[in-house]
Tab-separated table of C-alpha atoms in Angstrom:
chain	number	residue	atom	x	y	z
A	10	MET	CA	0.000	0.000	0.000
A	11	ALA	CA	1.229	3.472	-0.885
A	12	HIS	CA	0.495	6.924	0.501
A	13	HIS	CA	-0.225	9.864	-1.802
A	14	ILE	CA	-0.608	13.630	-1.423
A	15	LEU	CA	-3.237	15.323	-3.591
A	16	LYS	CA	-3.067	19.112	-3.537
A	17	ALA	CA	-5.994	21.252	-4.668
A	18	THR	CA	-4.933	23.277	-7.719
A	19	LYS	CA	-6.504	24.511	-10.963
A	20	ASN	CA	-5.278	21.234	-12.504
A	21	THR	CA	-6.649	18.856	-9.845
A	22	VAL	CA	-9.979	20.536	-9.012
A	23	HIS	CA	-13.125	20.421	-11.123
A	24	LEU	CA	-16.270	22.496	-10.845
A	25	GLY	CA	-19.943	21.738	-10.794
A	26	GLY	CA	-20.325	17.996	-11.197
A	27	PHE	CA	-19.099	14.568	-12.227
A	28	SER	CA	-18.052	13.283	-15.644
A	29	ASN	CA	-16.630	10.022	-16.929
A	30	LEU	CA	-14.632	12.060	-19.462
A	31	LEU	CA	-12.479	13.791	-16.856
A	32	GLU	CA	-8.857	12.716	-16.861
A	33	PRO	CA	-7.859	11.355	-13.442
A	34	VAL	CA	-5.512	13.517	-11.391
A	35	LEU	CA	-4.217	10.575	-9.366
A	36	ILE	CA	-4.032	6.813	-9.931
A	37	VAL	CA	-3.981	4.535	-6.865
A	38	ASP	CA	-4.112	0.873	-5.957
A	39	SER	CA	-6.742	-0.605	-3.685
A	40	GLY	CA	-5.739	0.029	-0.074
A	41	ASP	CA	-3.727	3.161	-0.785
A	42	THR	CA	-4.197	6.253	1.384
A	43	VAL	CA	-4.388	9.852	0.201
A	44	ASP	CA	-3.905	13.191	1.936
A	45	VAL	CA	-6.372	15.378	0.059
A	46	GLU	CA	-7.004	19.133	-0.016
A	47	THR	CA	-10.371	20.689	-0.844
A	48	TYR	CA	-11.612	24.252	-1.261
A	49	THR	CA	-15.114	25.657	-1.100
A	50	GLY	CA	-16.729	28.970	-1.991
A	51	TYR	CA	-16.172	29.324	-5.726
A	52	TYR	CA	-19.311	31.435	-6.108
A	53	ILE	CA	-18.537	33.832	-3.210
A	54	TYR	CA	-14.743	34.113	-3.286
A	55	ASP	CA	-14.843	37.734	-4.491
A	56	LYS	CA	-16.955	38.652	-1.431
A	57	ALA	CA	-14.821	36.834	1.112
A	58	PRO	CA	-12.613	38.386	3.824
A	59	SER	CA	-8.867	37.958	3.563
A	60	GLU	CA	-8.701	35.173	6.150
A	61	PHE	CA	-10.903	33.019	3.875
A	62	ILE	CA	-8.680	33.558	0.853
A	63	THR	CA	-5.399	31.893	-0.067
A	64	SER	CA	-3.330	32.432	-3.187
A	65	GLU	CA	-4.052	28.831	-4.261
A	66	PHE	CA	-7.793	29.378	-3.876
A	67	ILE	CA	-7.688	32.562	-5.952
A	68	ASP	CA	-5.700	30.762	-8.641
A	69	ILE	CA	-8.295	27.974	-8.764
A	70	CYS	CA	-11.238	30.382	-8.964
A	71	GLN	CA	-9.660	32.594	-11.632
A	72	ASN	CA	-7.827	30.038	-13.757
A	73	LEU	CA	-9.697	26.755	-13.515
A	74	LEU	CA	-9.156	24.850	-16.762
A	75	ALA	CA	-12.139	25.058	-19.108
A	76	GLU	CA	-12.333	21.277	-19.505
A	77	ARG	CA	-12.666	20.954	-15.727
A	78	LYS	CA	-15.931	22.940	-15.584
A	79	ILE	CA	-18.439	20.110	-15.776
A	80	ALA	CA	-21.985	21.204	-14.964
A	81	ASP	CA	-24.073	23.827	-13.195
A	82	GLY	CA	-23.268	22.899	-9.610
A	83	PRO	CA	-21.461	25.407	-7.333
A	84	HIS	CA	-19.036	22.897	-5.812
A	85	LEU	CA	-15.278	22.627	-6.231
A	86	LEU	CA	-14.301	18.952	-6.135
A	87	THR	CA	-10.821	17.494	-5.890
A	88	GLY	CA	-10.264	14.579	-8.238
A	89	PRO	CA	-11.125	12.367	-9.879
A	90	ILE	CA	-8.987	9.574	-8.448
A	91	TYR	CA	-8.674	6.425	-10.554
A	92	VAL	CA	-8.524	3.126	-8.624
A	93	ARG	CA	-6.756	0.367	-10.520
A	94	GLU	CA	-8.820	-2.781	-11.237
A	95	ALA	CA	-12.090	-1.069	-10.252
A	96	GLU	CA	-14.885	-2.235	-12.554
A	97	PRO	CA	-18.609	-1.541	-12.850
A	98	GLY	CA	-20.454	-3.673	-10.304
A	99	ASP	CA	-17.690	-3.415	-7.711
A	100	VAL	CA	-17.976	-1.281	-4.573
A	101	LEU	CA	-15.543	1.432	-3.473
A	102	GLU	CA	-14.924	1.596	0.268
A	103	VAL	CA	-13.809	5.077	1.340
A	104	LYS	CA	-12.452	5.205	4.872
A	105	LEU	CA	-12.352	8.739	6.257
A	106	GLU	CA	-9.281	8.566	8.448
A	107	ALA	CA	-8.921	12.279	9.254
A	108	ILE	CA	-10.899	15.454	8.504
A	109	LYS	CA	-9.770	18.935	9.521
A	110	PRO	CA	-10.667	22.501	8.483
A	111	ARG	CA	-7.774	24.032	6.554
A	112	LEU	CA	-8.738	27.590	7.588
A	113	PRO	CA	-10.249	28.994	10.824
A	114	ILE	CA	-13.286	30.372	9.012
A	115	GLY	CA	-16.287	29.166	7.034
A	116	PHE	CA	-19.433	30.649	5.569
A	117	ASN	CA	-23.177	30.156	5.392
A	118	ALA	CA	-25.281	31.440	2.515
A	119	ILE	CA	-29.006	31.816	2.014
A	120	ARG	CA	-29.708	31.644	-1.729
A	121	THR	CA	-32.867	33.053	-3.268
A	122	GLY	CA	-35.307	30.310	-4.206
A	123	TRP	CA	-33.442	27.628	-2.236
A	124	GLY	CA	-33.788	26.124	1.210
A	125	ALA	CA	-36.721	24.644	3.084
A	126	LEU	CA	-38.522	28.015	3.435
A	127	PRO	CA	-37.724	29.908	0.215
A	128	GLN	CA	-40.834	32.119	0.387
A	129	GLN	CA	-40.241	33.265	3.957
A	130	PHE	CA	-36.480	33.787	3.598
A	131	ASN	CA	-36.279	35.076	0.028
A	132	GLN	CA	-33.384	37.524	0.294
A	133	PRO	CA	-29.810	36.334	-0.277
A	134	ALA	CA	-27.560	36.540	2.773
A	135	LEU	CA	-23.905	35.651	3.245
A	136	ARG	CA	-22.308	35.170	6.646
A	137	PHE	CA	-18.685	34.340	7.417
A	138	ILE	CA	-18.310	32.406	10.643
A	139	PRO	CA	-15.025	32.224	12.614
A	140	LEU	CA	-14.002	28.742	13.755
A	141	ASP	CA	-12.373	28.272	17.157
A	142	LEU	CA	-10.229	25.305	16.168
A	143	GLU	CA	-8.529	25.118	19.571
A	144	ASN	CA	-11.817	24.604	21.403
A	145	ASN	CA	-13.549	22.964	18.434
A	146	VAL	CA	-16.570	25.281	18.403
A	147	ALA	CA	-18.084	28.094	16.379
A	148	GLU	CA	-19.986	30.874	18.152
A	149	PHE	CA	-23.101	31.822	16.205
A	150	PRO	CA	-24.351	34.481	16.138
A	151	VAL	CA	-21.019	36.078	17.029
A	152	ASN	CA	-20.940	37.254	20.673
A	153	SER	CA	-24.229	35.490	21.388
A	154	GLY	CA	-22.765	32.892	23.711
A	155	ILE	CA	-24.264	30.135	21.538
A	156	LYS	CA	-21.509	27.590	20.854
A	157	VAL	CA	-21.937	25.152	17.958
A	158	PRO	CA	-19.643	22.091	18.235
A	159	LEU	CA	-17.478	21.512	15.167
A	160	LYS	CA	-18.022	18.080	13.628
A	161	PRO	CA	-16.277	18.306	10.251
A	162	PHE	CA	-17.199	16.103	7.323
A	163	PHE	CA	-17.208	16.131	3.517
A	164	GLY	CA	-20.625	16.841	2.029
A	165	ILE	CA	-19.692	15.350	-1.344
A	166	LEU	CA	-18.148	11.908	-1.821
A	167	GLY	CA	-18.925	10.386	-5.174
A	168	VAL	CA	-17.924	8.412	-8.236
A	169	ALA	CA	-18.493	9.044	-11.919
A	170	THR	CA	-21.299	7.462	-13.914
A	171	PRO	CA	-21.696	6.903	-17.669
A	172	GLU	CA	-23.159	10.418	-17.972
A	173	THR	CA	-20.684	13.008	-19.236
A	174	GLN	CA	-22.331	15.862	-17.333
A	175	ARG	CA	-23.882	15.232	-13.921
A	176	SER	CA	-24.513	18.187	-11.611
A	177	SER	CA	-22.889	18.188	-8.188
A	178	ILE	CA	-26.106	19.451	-6.545
A	179	PRO	CA	-28.281	16.312	-6.137
A	180	PRO	CA	-27.098	13.098	-4.484
A	181	GLY	CA	-27.846	9.723	-5.985
A	182	CYS	CA	-26.792	6.109	-6.379
A	183	TYR	CA	-23.235	7.284	-7.092
A	184	GLY	CA	-23.015	9.262	-3.829
A	185	GLY	CA	-22.375	12.909	-4.620
A	186	ASN	CA	-23.880	15.685	-2.516
A	187	ILE	CA	-25.062	13.421	0.294
A	188	ASP	CA	-24.530	15.979	3.107
A	189	ASN	CA	-24.633	13.277	5.781
A	190	ARG	CA	-23.112	14.652	8.979
A	191	GLU	CA	-22.522	11.140	10.342
A	192	LEU	CA	-19.615	10.715	7.893
A	193	GLN	CA	-17.007	12.119	10.247
A	194	ALA	CA	-13.458	10.909	10.830
A	195	GLY	CA	-13.388	7.181	11.518
A	196	SER	CA	-16.415	6.388	9.359
A	197	LYS	CA	-16.603	4.568	6.034
A	198	ILE	CA	-18.833	5.037	3.021
A	199	PHE	CA	-19.448	2.341	0.414
A	200	LEU	CA	-20.181	3.529	-3.123
A	201	PRO	CA	-21.363	1.437	-6.092
A	202	ILE	CA	-18.935	1.704	-9.026
A	203	PHE	CA	-20.283	2.498	-12.499
A	204	VAL	CA	-17.208	3.136	-14.694
A	205	PRO	CA	-13.705	1.627	-14.862
A	206	GLY	CA	-11.435	3.117	-12.210
A	207	ALA	CA	-14.423	4.470	-10.223
A	208	LEU	CA	-13.236	8.092	-10.755
A	209	PHE	CA	-13.789	9.236	-7.174
A	210	SER	CA	-14.061	12.932	-6.243
A	211	ILE	CA	-14.402	14.695	-2.901
A	212	GLY	CA	-15.268	18.161	-1.609
A	213	ASP	CA	-17.915	20.417	-0.048
A	214	GLY	CA	-16.375	20.485	3.424
A	215	HIS	CA	-18.697	21.269	6.337
A	216	SER	CA	-17.507	22.146	9.838
A	217	ALA	CA	-20.992	21.835	11.331
A	218	GLN	CA	-24.441	21.013	10.003
A	219	GLY	CA	-27.802	20.034	11.416
A	220	ASP	CA	-29.748	17.150	9.922
A	221	GLY	CA	-31.757	18.630	7.060
A	222	GLU	CA	-29.331	21.488	6.223
A	223	VAL	CA	-32.523	23.539	6.030
A	224	ASN	CA	-31.248	26.914	4.752
A	225	VAL	CA	-29.247	25.172	1.933
A	226	THR	CA	-25.754	25.499	3.448
A	227	ALA	CA	-23.871	24.404	6.555
A	228	ILE	CA	-20.685	26.042	7.829
A	229	GLU	CA	-19.065	25.645	4.431
A	230	THR	CA	-15.349	25.120	4.970
A	231	SER	CA	-12.234	24.443	2.941
A	232	MET	CA	-11.141	21.088	4.324
A	233	ASN	CA	-8.185	18.714	4.462
A	234	GLY	CA	-8.533	14.990	4.927
A	235	THR	CA	-6.856	11.619	4.835
A	236	ILE	CA	-8.773	8.850	3.092
A	237	GLN	CA	-8.175	5.206	2.247
A	238	LEU	CA	-9.644	3.812	-0.971
A	239	LYS	CA	-10.296	0.083	-1.081
A	240	LEU	CA	-11.989	-2.095	-3.700
A	241	ARG	CA	-14.714	-4.393	-2.397
A	242	LYS	CA	-15.509	-7.091	-4.923
A	243	ASP	CA	-17.313	-9.035	-2.183
A	244	LEU	CA	-20.131	-6.478	-1.861
A	245	GLN	CA	-23.022	-5.645	-4.153
A	246	LEU	CA	-24.810	-2.318	-3.713
A	247	THR	CA	-27.152	-0.152	-5.735
A	248	THR	CA	-27.195	2.753	-3.253
A	249	PRO	CA	-24.452	4.057	-0.932
A	250	MET	CA	-24.149	2.667	2.581
A	251	ALA	CA	-21.985	3.823	5.464
A	252	GLU	CA	-20.559	2.590	8.726
A	253	THR	CA	-19.456	4.432	11.846
A	254	HIS	CA	-17.934	3.026	15.031
A	255	THR	CA	-21.459	2.583	16.400
A	256	ASP	CA	-23.907	2.285	13.488
A	257	ILE	CA	-24.663	0.821	10.096
A	258	ILE	CA	-26.261	3.472	7.861
A	259	THR	CA	-28.471	2.926	4.841
A	260	MET	CA	-29.420	5.804	2.563
A	261	GLY	CA	-32.328	6.798	0.390
A	262	PHE	CA	-32.793	9.611	-2.119
A	263	GLY	CA	-35.971	10.820	-3.772
A	264	GLN	CA	-37.882	13.837	-4.983
A	265	THR	CA	-39.934	13.686	-1.777
A	266	LEU	CA	-39.024	12.718	1.766
A	267	ASP	CA	-41.546	9.885	1.502
A	268	ALA	CA	-39.690	8.457	-1.498
A	269	ALA	CA	-36.306	8.876	0.207
A	270	LEU	CA	-37.573	7.160	3.360
A	271	ASP	CA	-39.020	4.319	1.294
A	272	GLN	CA	-35.620	3.650	-0.287
A	273	ALA	CA	-33.642	3.949	2.962
A	274	LEU	CA	-36.074	1.579	4.708
A	275	LYS	CA	-36.021	-1.014	1.920
A	276	ASN	CA	-32.209	-0.868	1.879
A	277	MET	CA	-32.112	-1.482	5.644
A	278	ILE	CA	-34.538	-4.419	5.368
A	279	TYR	CA	-32.395	-5.917	2.589
A	280	PHE	CA	-29.261	-5.473	4.696
A	281	LEU	CA	-30.807	-7.092	7.789
A	282	VAL	CA	-32.159	-10.064	5.849
A	283	ASN	CA	-28.782	-10.748	4.259
A	284	LEU	CA	-26.783	-10.096	7.431
A	285	THR	CA	-28.837	-12.008	9.976
A	286	GLY	CA	-30.974	-14.427	7.966
A	287	ILE	CA	-34.208	-13.168	9.509
A	288	SER	CA	-37.314	-12.868	7.356
A	289	PRO	CA	-38.179	-9.643	5.523
A	290	GLU	CA	-41.228	-9.231	7.769
A	291	ASP	CA	-39.124	-9.587	10.929
A	292	ALA	CA	-36.608	-7.125	9.482
A	293	TYR	CA	-39.456	-4.667	8.830
A	294	VAL	CA	-40.595	-5.023	12.442
A	295	LEU	CA	-37.027	-4.626	13.708
A	296	CYS	CA	-36.698	-1.380	11.738
A	297	SER	CA	-39.779	-0.095	13.537
A	298	LEU	CA	-38.339	-1.118	16.900
A	299	ALA	CA	-34.695	-0.183	16.643
A	300	VAL	CA	-33.678	1.755	13.505
A	301	ASN	CA	-33.620	5.557	13.586
A	302	PHE	CA	-34.536	7.201	10.294
A	303	ARG	CA	-33.290	10.764	9.988
A	304	ILE	CA	-33.595	13.531	7.435
A	305	THR	CA	-30.196	13.899	5.775
A	306	GLN	CA	-31.029	17.009	3.758
A	307	VAL	CA	-34.080	18.627	2.159
A	308	VAL	CA	-32.417	21.193	-0.109
A	309	ASN	CA	-30.353	19.476	-2.821
A	310	THR	CA	-32.944	19.821	-5.581
A	311	PRO	CA	-34.382	17.597	-6.921
A	312	GLN	CA	-33.243	14.906	-4.496
A	313	LYS	CA	-33.982	14.870	-0.772
A	314	GLY	CA	-32.218	12.416	1.521
A	315	VAL	CA	-33.104	10.128	4.420
A	316	HIS	CA	-30.722	7.803	6.239
A	317	GLY	CA	-31.450	4.907	8.580
A	318	MET	CA	-29.163	4.181	11.529
A	319	LEU	CA	-28.887	0.690	13.011
A	320	ALA	CA	-26.915	0.468	16.258
A	321	LYS	CA	-24.335	-2.305	15.903
A	322	SER	CA	-24.625	-2.962	19.648
A	323	ILE	CA	-28.011	-4.701	19.241
A	324	LEU	CA	-26.569	-7.381	16.970
A	325	SER	CA	-25.476	-10.737	18.303
A	326	ARG	CA	-21.998	-10.538	16.802
A	327	GLU	CA	-19.491	-7.851	15.949
A	328	ILE	CA	-20.193	-6.365	12.534
A	329	ASN	CA	-17.731	-4.584	10.280
A	330	LEU	CA	-18.666	-4.167	6.653
């Protein structure tokens, strides 16, 4: 296994989506680890205070290669990373070994027409929020005494699909803009692979976010991380799954929360049946007794997200996917 360093530059970052036509910026073997840099804020960089700006970030925003502007999404993504021997039908295991804000500041933006209450909050608003990295909190509003714990994660973790232009805004079977705050350091996400090499990209760092991400953004933060990429030819998935130290997580995406819940629930039933050998009906009952279904996000049009959390402690044997 090798270790790689992937810097975020105008040559290694792409904007707005996923494409199977993008040339990979790094080629790895299964099991390799990568130190990865990500930036956020492409659409507000000219409004940002100096502490949010670095020379590398300005260079990316002003000189991003034309062929690396993919679709209409606002996200800067680092990648794609090509994994040798990855084939359609395989699963990519992404272990999130470390996640850390690269700057002591992030932002939150209300965007006209977006969010859970677009009629009530219809004026754009941009707030920059200092991060107290020593105490791992952000005070918001500033000087209010309200301390929000920092729990950094990457909002976007995804692979390419046969489509040549796929927006970074909605999540889907390929991962993408999942915005699941459970995917913190120490967790793993499992992504179905659709094209040779997987072509994995990462970005959209969040220092803190509530379930739902109701105003359309979290504390959006340029983020560093260490990840391990591993091929899993022993798994078969059609929708991403995840694992933390304490829980197994199934995911569902749909144009309504009902549709997203339906998918997350069916995925959990399928997992329980295959893991434990219990009947589908018993798995359905167990979901009602012991699985917590949570709203992942309601704002990544047109796909909303729901995730189900199964505590590993209730199972009769130790489970690691």
